[in-house]
mmCIF file of C-alpha atoms in Angstrom:
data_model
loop_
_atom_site.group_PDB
_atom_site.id
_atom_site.type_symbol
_atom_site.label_atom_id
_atom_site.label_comp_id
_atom_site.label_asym_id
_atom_site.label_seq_id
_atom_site.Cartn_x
_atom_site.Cartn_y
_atom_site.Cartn_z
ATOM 1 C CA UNK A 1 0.000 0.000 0.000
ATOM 2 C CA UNK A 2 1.777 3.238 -0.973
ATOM 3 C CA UNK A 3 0.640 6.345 0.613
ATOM 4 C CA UNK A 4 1.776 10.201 -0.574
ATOM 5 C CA UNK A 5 2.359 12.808 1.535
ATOM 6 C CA UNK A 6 3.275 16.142 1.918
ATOM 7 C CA UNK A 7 6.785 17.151 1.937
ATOM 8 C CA UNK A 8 7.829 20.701 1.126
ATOM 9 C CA UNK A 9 5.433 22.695 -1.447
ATOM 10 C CA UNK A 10 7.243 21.658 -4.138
ATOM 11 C CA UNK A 11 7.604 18.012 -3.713
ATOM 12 C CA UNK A 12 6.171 14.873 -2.195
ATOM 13 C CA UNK A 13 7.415 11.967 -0.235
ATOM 14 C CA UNK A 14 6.021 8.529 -1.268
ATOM 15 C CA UNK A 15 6.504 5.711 1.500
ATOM 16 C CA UNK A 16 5.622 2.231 0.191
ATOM 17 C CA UNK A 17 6.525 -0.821 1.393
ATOM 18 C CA UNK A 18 6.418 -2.875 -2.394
ATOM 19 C CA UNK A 19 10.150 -2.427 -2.698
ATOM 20 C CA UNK A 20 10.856 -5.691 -1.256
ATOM 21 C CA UNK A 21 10.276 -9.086 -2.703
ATOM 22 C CA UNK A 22 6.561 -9.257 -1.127
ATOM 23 C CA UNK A 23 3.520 -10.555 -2.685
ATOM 24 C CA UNK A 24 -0.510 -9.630 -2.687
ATOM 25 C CA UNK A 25 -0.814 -12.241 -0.219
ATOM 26 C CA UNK A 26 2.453 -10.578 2.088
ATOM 27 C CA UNK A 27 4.353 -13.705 1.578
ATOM 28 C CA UNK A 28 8.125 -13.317 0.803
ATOM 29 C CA UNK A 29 8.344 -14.634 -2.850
ATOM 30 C CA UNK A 30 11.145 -16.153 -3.910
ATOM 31 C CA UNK A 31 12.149 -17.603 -0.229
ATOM 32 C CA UNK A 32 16.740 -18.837 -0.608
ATOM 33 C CA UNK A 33 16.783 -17.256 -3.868
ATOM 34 C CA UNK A 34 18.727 -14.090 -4.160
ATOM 35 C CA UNK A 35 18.272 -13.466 -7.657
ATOM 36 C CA UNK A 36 14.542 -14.252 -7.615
ATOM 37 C CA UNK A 37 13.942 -11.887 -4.919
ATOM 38 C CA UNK A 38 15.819 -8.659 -6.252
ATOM 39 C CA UNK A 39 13.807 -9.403 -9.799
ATOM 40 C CA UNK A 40 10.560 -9.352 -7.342
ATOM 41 C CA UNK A 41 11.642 -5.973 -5.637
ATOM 42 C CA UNK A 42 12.273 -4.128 -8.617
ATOM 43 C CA UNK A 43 8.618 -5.306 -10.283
ATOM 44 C CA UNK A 44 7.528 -4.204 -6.791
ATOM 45 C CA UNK A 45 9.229 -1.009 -7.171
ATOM 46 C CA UNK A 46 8.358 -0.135 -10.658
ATOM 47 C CA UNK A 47 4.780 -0.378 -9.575
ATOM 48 C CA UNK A 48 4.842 2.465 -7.129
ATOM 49 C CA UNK A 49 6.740 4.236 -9.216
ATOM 50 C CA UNK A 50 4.024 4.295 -12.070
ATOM 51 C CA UNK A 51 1.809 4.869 -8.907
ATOM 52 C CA UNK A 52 3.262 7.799 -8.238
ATOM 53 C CA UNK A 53 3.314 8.878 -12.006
ATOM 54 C CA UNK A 54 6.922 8.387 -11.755
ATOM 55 C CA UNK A 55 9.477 5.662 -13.857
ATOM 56 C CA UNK A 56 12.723 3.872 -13.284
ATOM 57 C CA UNK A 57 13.943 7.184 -15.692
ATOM 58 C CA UNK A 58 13.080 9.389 -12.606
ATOM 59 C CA UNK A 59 15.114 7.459 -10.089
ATOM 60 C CA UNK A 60 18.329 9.280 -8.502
ATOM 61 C CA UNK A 61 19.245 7.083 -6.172
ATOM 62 C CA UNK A 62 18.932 3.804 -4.599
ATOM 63 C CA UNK A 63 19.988 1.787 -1.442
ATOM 64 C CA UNK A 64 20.045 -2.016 -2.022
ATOM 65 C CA UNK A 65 20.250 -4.268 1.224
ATOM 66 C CA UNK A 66 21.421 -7.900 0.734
ATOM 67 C CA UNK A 67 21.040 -10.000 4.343
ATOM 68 C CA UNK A 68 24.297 -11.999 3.161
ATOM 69 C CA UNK A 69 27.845 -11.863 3.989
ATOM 70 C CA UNK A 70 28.814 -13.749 0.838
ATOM 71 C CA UNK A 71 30.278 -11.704 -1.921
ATOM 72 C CA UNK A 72 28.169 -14.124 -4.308
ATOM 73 C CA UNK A 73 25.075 -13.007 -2.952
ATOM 74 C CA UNK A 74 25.837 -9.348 -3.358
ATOM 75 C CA UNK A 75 27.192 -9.846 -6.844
ATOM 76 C CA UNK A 76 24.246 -11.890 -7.971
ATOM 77 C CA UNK A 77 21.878 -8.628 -6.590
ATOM 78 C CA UNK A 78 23.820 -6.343 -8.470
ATOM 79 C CA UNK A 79 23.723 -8.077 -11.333
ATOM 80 C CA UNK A 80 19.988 -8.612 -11.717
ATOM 81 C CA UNK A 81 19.448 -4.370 -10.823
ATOM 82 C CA UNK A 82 22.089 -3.758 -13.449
ATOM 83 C CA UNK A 83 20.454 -6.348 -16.004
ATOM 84 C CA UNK A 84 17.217 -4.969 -15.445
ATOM 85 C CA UNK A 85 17.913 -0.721 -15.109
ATOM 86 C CA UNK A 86 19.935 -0.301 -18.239
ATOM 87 C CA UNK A 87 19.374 3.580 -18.000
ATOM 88 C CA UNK A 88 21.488 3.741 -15.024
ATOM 89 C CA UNK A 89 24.418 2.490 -13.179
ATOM 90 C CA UNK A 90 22.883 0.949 -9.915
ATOM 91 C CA UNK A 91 24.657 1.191 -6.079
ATOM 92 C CA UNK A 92 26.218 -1.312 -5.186
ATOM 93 C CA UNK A 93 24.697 -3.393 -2.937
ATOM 94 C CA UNK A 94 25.184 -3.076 1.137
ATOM 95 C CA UNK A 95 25.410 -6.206 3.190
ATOM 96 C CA UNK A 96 23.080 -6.541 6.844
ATOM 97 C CA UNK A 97 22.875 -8.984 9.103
ATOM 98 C CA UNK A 98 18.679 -9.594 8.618
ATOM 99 C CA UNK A 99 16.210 -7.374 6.905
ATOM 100 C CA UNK A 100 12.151 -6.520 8.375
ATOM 101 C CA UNK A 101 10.240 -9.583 6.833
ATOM 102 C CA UNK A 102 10.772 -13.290 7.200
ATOM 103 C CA UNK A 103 13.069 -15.039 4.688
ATOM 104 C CA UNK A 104 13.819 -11.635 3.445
ATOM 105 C CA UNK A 105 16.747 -11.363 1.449
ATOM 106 C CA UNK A 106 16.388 -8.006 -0.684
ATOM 107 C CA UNK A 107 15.758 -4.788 -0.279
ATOM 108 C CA UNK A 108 15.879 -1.781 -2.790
ATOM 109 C CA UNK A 109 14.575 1.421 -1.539
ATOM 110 C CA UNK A 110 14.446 4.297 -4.149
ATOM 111 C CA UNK A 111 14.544 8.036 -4.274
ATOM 112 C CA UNK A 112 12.564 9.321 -7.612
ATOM 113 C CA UNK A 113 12.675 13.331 -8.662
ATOM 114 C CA UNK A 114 9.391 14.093 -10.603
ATOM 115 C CA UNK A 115 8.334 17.377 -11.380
ATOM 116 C CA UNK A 116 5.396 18.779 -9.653
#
């Protein structure tokens, strides 16, 4: 559920919880699979972006949280966002210890300028 709200008079903040590899039903999809999960987050993502009237285009920046201390793990992430936002160089992906939901692997939260 993505909610807008007031920022400054010029802009507007959008919270939304789709940019992790949830589903309708709030289950974690893709449960051991790193690959599966960041493809999940960033359909999640592009979704409240066009909610917003926004794109991938109008994306600055990005913070990508793997829950893995394998350099694998963050390499597969990275390559999937790469693969899959060919109009801009992703971050790198940040290791954590755990991340808010159950079997949670990915995260990608996203900062998005769009004129007012």
């Amino acid at each position: 559920m993505a909610c807008l709200l007031p920022w400054r008079a010029s802009s507007s903040h959008l919270l939304d919880d789709r940019d992790v590899g949830g589903t309708e039903d709030g289950s974690t999809a893709a449960a051991g699979d790193y690959a599966g999960q960041a493809r999940k987050a960033l359909e999640n993502l592009r979704a409240a972006l066009t909610d917003a009237s926004a794109s991938i285009d109008d994306v600055i920046s990005t913070r990508i949280s793997v829950a893995s201390a394998a350099q694998g793990d963050l390499s597969t992430v990275w390559e999937v966002v790469h693969d899959r936002s060919p109009t801009r160089s992703p971050e790198h992906p940040g290791r954590c210890n755990s991340l808010g939901y159950h079997e949670q692997l990915v995260e990608i939260e996203a900062v998005a300028a769009v004129p007012a």
